[in-house]
Coordinates of C-alpha atoms and ligand atoms in Angstrom, one line a residue:
M1 CA -36.3 27.0 80.6
K2 CA -33.0 27.5 78.9
F3 CA -32.4 31.2 79.7
Q4 CA -29.2 30.7 81.7
E5 CA -27.9 28.3 78.9
I6 CA -28.7 31.0 76.3
A7 CA -26.8 33.6 78.5
D8 CA -23.8 31.2 78.8
A9 CA -23.7 30.7 75.0
V10 CA -23.7 34.5 74.5
I11 CA -20.9 34.8 77.0
A12 CA -19.0 32.1 75.2
G13 CA -19.7 33.7 71.8
K14 CA -21.3 30.6 70.4
A15 CA -23.7 32.0 67.8
S16 CA -25.0 28.7 66.5
E17 CA -25.5 27.4 70.1
V18 CA -27.5 30.6 70.9
E19 CA -29.7 29.9 67.8
R20 CA -30.2 26.3 68.7
L21 CA -31.1 27.0 72.4
I22 CA -33.5 29.8 71.4
N23 CA -35.3 27.6 69.0
E24 CA -35.6 24.9 71.7
A25 CA -36.9 27.5 74.2
L26 CA -39.4 28.8 71.7
S27 CA -40.6 25.2 71.0
A28 CA -41.0 24.7 74.8
G29 CA -43.2 27.7 74.9
A30 CA -40.8 30.5 76.2
K31 CA -41.9 34.0 75.3
P32 CA -39.5 36.0 73.1
I33 CA -39.3 38.8 75.6
E34 CA -38.3 36.3 78.3
I35 CA -35.5 35.0 76.0
I36 CA -34.3 38.6 75.4
N37 CA -34.3 39.6 79.0
G38 CA -33.4 36.4 80.8
G39 CA -30.9 35.1 78.1
L40 CA -29.5 37.6 75.6
I41 CA -29.4 40.7 77.7
S42 CA -28.2 39.0 80.9
G43 CA -25.4 37.3 79.0
M44 CA -24.3 40.5 77.4
Q45 CA -24.4 42.2 80.8
V46 CA -21.9 39.7 82.1
I47 CA -19.6 40.5 79.1
A48 CA -20.1 44.2 79.7
D49 CA -19.1 43.8 83.4
R50 CA -16.0 41.6 82.6
F51 CA -14.9 44.1 79.9
K52 CA -15.2 46.9 82.4
R53 CA -13.0 45.0 84.9
N54 CA -10.5 44.4 82.1
E55 CA -11.0 40.6 82.5
I56 CA -11.7 40.3 78.7
Y57 CA -10.7 42.2 75.6
L58 CA -12.4 43.6 72.6
P59 CA -12.3 40.4 70.4
E60 CA -14.3 38.5 73.1
V61 CA -16.8 41.3 73.3
L62 CA -17.2 41.4 69.6
V63 CA -17.7 37.6 69.4
A64 CA -20.3 37.8 72.2
A65 CA -22.0 40.7 70.4
R66 CA -22.2 38.6 67.2
A67 CA -23.8 35.7 69.2
M68 CA -26.3 38.1 70.7
T69 CA -27.2 39.5 67.3
A70 CA -27.7 36.0 66.0
G71 CA -30.2 35.5 68.8
I72 CA -31.9 38.9 68.3
N73 CA -32.4 38.0 64.6
I74 CA -34.5 35.0 65.6
V75 CA -36.7 36.7 68.3
K76 CA -37.1 40.0 66.6
P77 CA -39.8 39.0 64.1
L78 CA -41.6 37.2 66.9
V79 CA -41.6 40.3 69.2
A80 CA -42.9 42.3 66.2
E81 CA -45.9 40.0 65.8
S82 CA -48.3 42.4 67.5
D83 CA -52.0 42.5 66.6
A84 CA -52.3 46.1 67.6
P85 CA -52.3 48.7 64.8
P86 CA -49.1 50.9 64.7
A87 CA -49.4 53.4 67.6
A88 CA -47.0 55.9 65.9
K89 CA -43.9 56.0 63.9
V90 CA -40.5 56.1 65.6
V91 CA -37.3 57.0 63.7
I92 CA -34.3 55.6 65.7
G93 CA -30.6 55.4 65.3
T94 CA -27.2 55.4 66.9
V95 CA -25.5 58.9 66.6
K96 CA -22.7 60.0 64.5
G97 CA -19.3 58.4 65.3
D98 CA -20.9 55.6 67.3
M99 CA -21.0 52.0 66.1
H100 CA -22.7 50.4 69.1
D101 CA -26.0 49.0 68.0
I102 CA -27.0 46.2 70.3
G103 CA -28.9 48.3 72.9
K104 CA -30.5 50.4 70.2
K105 CA -31.7 47.3 68.4
V106 CA -33.2 46.0 71.7
V107 CA -35.0 49.3 72.2
A108 CA -36.3 49.3 68.6
M109 CA -37.5 45.7 69.0
M110 CA -39.3 46.5 72.3
L111 CA -41.0 49.5 70.7
Q112 CA -42.0 47.4 67.7
G113 CA -43.4 44.8 70.1
A114 CA -45.4 47.6 71.7
G115 CA -47.0 48.4 68.4
F116 CA -44.8 51.3 67.2
D117 CA -43.9 51.5 63.5
I118 CA -40.0 51.5 63.5
I119 CA -37.7 53.1 61.0
D120 CA -34.2 52.1 62.1
L121 CA -31.5 54.3 60.5
G122 CA -28.7 52.0 61.9
I123 CA -25.4 53.3 63.3
D124 CA -23.2 56.4 62.8
V125 CA -26.2 58.5 61.9
S126 CA -25.3 62.2 61.2
P127 CA -27.6 65.0 62.4
E128 CA -28.4 65.8 58.7
K129 CA -29.5 62.2 58.2
F130 CA -31.8 62.3 61.3
V131 CA -33.3 65.5 60.1
E132 CA -33.8 64.1 56.6
A133 CA -35.6 61.0 58.0
V134 CA -37.8 63.2 60.2
R135 CA -38.8 65.3 57.2
E136 CA -39.4 62.2 55.1
H137 CA -41.2 59.9 57.6
Q138 CA -42.8 62.5 59.9
P139 CA -42.5 60.3 63.0
A140 CA -44.1 61.1 66.3
I141 CA -40.8 60.2 68.0
L142 CA -37.1 60.4 67.2
G143 CA -34.9 58.1 69.3
M144 CA -31.2 58.5 69.6
S145 CA -28.7 56.1 71.2
A146 CA -25.1 56.8 72.2
L147 CA -22.7 54.5 74.1
L148 CA -19.6 56.7 74.1
T149 CA -19.1 59.8 76.1
T150 CA -17.4 61.2 73.0
T151 CA -20.5 60.8 70.8
M152 CA -23.0 62.2 73.3
P153 CA -22.6 65.8 71.9
A154 CA -23.9 64.5 68.5
M155 CA -27.3 64.2 70.2
A156 CA -27.2 67.9 71.0
K157 CA -26.1 68.7 67.5
T158 CA -29.0 66.7 66.1
I159 CA -31.5 68.6 68.3
D160 CA -29.9 71.9 67.0
A161 CA -30.2 70.7 63.4
L162 CA -33.9 69.9 64.1
N163 CA -34.4 73.4 65.5
E164 CA -32.6 74.9 62.4
S165 CA -34.8 73.0 60.0
G166 CA -38.0 74.0 61.8
L167 CA -38.9 70.4 62.5
R168 CA -38.2 70.4 66.3
N169 CA -41.8 71.1 67.4
K170 CA -43.1 68.3 65.1
V171 CA -41.3 65.4 66.8
K172 CA -40.6 64.2 70.4
V173 CA -37.0 63.3 71.1
I174 CA -36.0 60.4 73.4
I175 CA -32.4 59.6 74.1
G176 CA -30.7 56.8 75.9
G177 CA -27.5 54.7 76.1
A178 CA -25.1 53.8 78.9
P179 CA -23.5 57.2 79.5
I180 CA -26.8 59.2 79.1
T181 CA -28.6 60.6 82.1
D182 CA -31.9 62.4 82.7
A183 CA -29.9 65.5 83.5
Y184 CA -28.1 65.3 80.1
A185 CA -31.5 64.9 78.3
K186 CA -32.8 68.0 80.1
E187 CA -29.6 69.9 79.4
I188 CA -29.8 69.4 75.6
G189 CA -33.5 69.9 75.4
A190 CA -34.6 66.3 74.7
D191 CA -38.2 65.4 75.6
G192 CA -37.4 62.2 77.3
Y193 CA -34.7 59.8 78.6
A194 CA -34.9 56.1 79.2
P195 CA -32.3 54.0 81.0
D196 CA -33.4 50.7 79.4
A197 CA -35.6 49.3 76.6
G198 CA -38.6 48.7 78.8
S199 CA -38.6 52.3 80.1
A200 CA -38.2 53.5 76.5
V201 CA -41.6 52.0 75.7
D202 CA -43.2 53.7 78.7
V203 CA -41.6 57.1 77.9
A204 CA -42.6 56.8 74.2
K205 CA -46.2 56.0 75.2
Q206 CA -46.3 58.9 77.7
L207 CA -45.0 61.3 75.2
I208 CA -47.4 60.5 72.4
A209 CA -50.3 60.6 74.9
G210 CA -49.3 64.2 75.4
Ligands
B1M1 CO1 -17.7 49.5 73.1 N1 -17.5 50.7 74.6 N2 -16.3 50.4 72.1 N3 -17.9 48.1 71.8 N4 -18.7 48.6 74.4 C1 -18.4 50.6 75.7 C2 -19.6 51.5 75.5 C3 -17.5 51.1 77.0 C4 -18.4 51.6 78.2 C5 -16.6 49.9 77.4 C6 -15.7 50.2 78.5 O1 -14.6 50.8 78.3 N5 -16.0 50.0 79.8 C7 -16.6 52.1 76.3 C8 -17.1 53.5 76.3 C9 -16.3 54.4 77.3 C10 -16.8 55.8 77.3 O2 -17.2 56.4 76.3 N6 -16.8 56.4 78.4 C11 -16.5 51.5 74.9 C12 -15.4 51.8 74.0 C13 -14.3 52.7 74.5 C14 -15.4 51.3 72.7 C15 -14.3 51.6 71.6 C16 -13.8 53.0 71.5 C17 -13.2 50.6 71.8 C18 -12.0 50.7 71.0 O3 -12.0 50.6 69.8 N7 -10.9 51.0 71.6 C19 -15.1 51.2 70.3 C20 -15.8 52.4 69.7 C21 -16.4 52.1 68.4 C22 -17.3 53.2 68.0 O4 -18.5 53.2 68.3 N8 -16.9 54.2 67.2 C23 -16.0 50.2 70.8 C24 -16.4 49.0 70.1 C25 -17.3 48.1 70.6 C26 -17.6 46.8 69.9 C27 -17.7 47.0 68.3 C28 -16.5 45.8 70.2 C29 -18.9 46.3 70.6 C30 -20.2 46.8 69.9 C31 -20.9 45.8 69.0 C32 -22.2 46.3 68.5 O5 -22.9 47.1 69.1 N9 -22.6 45.7 67.4 C33 -18.8 47.0 71.9 C34 -19.5 46.7 73.1 C35 -20.4 45.4 73.0 C36 -19.4 47.4 74.3 C37 -20.0 47.1 75.7 C38 -19.1 46.0 76.3 C39 -21.4 46.5 75.8 C40 -22.4 47.4 75.1 C41 -23.7 46.6 74.9 O6 -24.0 46.1 73.8 N10 -24.4 46.4 76.0 C42 -19.9 48.5 76.4 C43 -19.7 48.4 77.9 C44 -21.0 48.7 78.7 O7 -22.0 49.2 78.2 N11 -20.9 48.5 80.0 C45 -18.9 49.2 75.6 C46 -25.7 45.6 76.0 C47 -26.9 46.5 75.6 C48 -28.1 45.7 75.7 O8 -26.9 47.6 76.6 O9 -26.1 49.3 74.8 O10 -26.3 49.9 77.3 P1 -26.8 49.1 76.1 O11 -28.4 49.5 75.8 C49 -29.3 49.5 76.9 C50 -29.5 50.9 77.5 O12 -28.3 51.7 77.5 C51 -30.7 51.5 76.9 O13 -31.5 50.4 76.6 C52 -30.7 49.3 76.2 C53 -31.3 48.0 76.5 O14 -31.8 47.9 77.8 N12 -30.5 52.3 75.6 C54 -31.5 53.2 75.3 C55 -29.6 52.2 74.6 N13 -30.0 53.0 73.6 C56 -31.1 53.6 74.0 C57 -31.9 54.6 73.3 C58 -33.1 55.0 74.0 C59 -33.5 54.5 75.2 C60 -32.7 53.6 75.9 O15 -34.0 55.9 73.4 C61 -33.9 56.1 72.0

């Protein structure tokens, strides 16, 4: 299979190459989830590590992120093709001030693949907007993602806003993102924390099972 080639194309930021390789892999019988984990995420992980070591700069990260998004756009509808009826609604978004959406999109995609009905509010979502969406859609779960230490407090503010609006006990809150920990989730009163997209599905299922 072409997983390593897909990862390499993400690393090189070649969006059309990513698209071509994914289409070939799908024709050869690869599962969308294998493409996501073995190709797209592992390529982005290399970029994240190089960025951390100051070996590359933001423009390269951005180009790789665009290539990854091009790939996600192909596999997303395929992961969503689940015969199971929607298990429950999930409202999800990246918190206020934070523009990182790759990990959140992967989490949303995996939840959708597991049969959840997803309402993705996008990035830079204010506490008020989260509360408004919970009131409107009445989801079983609210998912918040943050990738910056400076935007983590927006999660606590959103939980405060849910409390103030009287909606806190109507929805389970799951949080995640690179700087988030289980201890932080407990500290701010979230119901669950997941370190990655696969665990997010497990945590969501556990929470709705009560
Ligand atoms: Co940014 N960035 N970035 N960035 N960026 C980080 C997060 C950083 C750690 C890089 C670094 O310095 N080493 C650093 C944060 C430092 C900190 O806060 N301590 C950082 C910074 C500083 C910044 C800027 C401030 C840079 C600048 O402008 N000077 C700026 C901020 C913009 C803003 O948000 N206001 C910025 C911008 C960007 C880009 C636009 C260039 C781009 C984002 C593109 C996009 O998302 N469309 C970007 C990227 C790509 C990264 C890194 C390199 C990779 C993030 C990523 O996509 N990872 C990142 C370094 C890193 O994380 N090591 C970095 C792949 C993705 C699949 O993983 O997002 O972790 P991740 O998601 C995982 C889990 O965390 C988890 O599951 C996902 C899948 O397994 N998860 C959840 C995520 N959300 C969840 C929710 C859940 C459960 C699990 O429940 C609801």
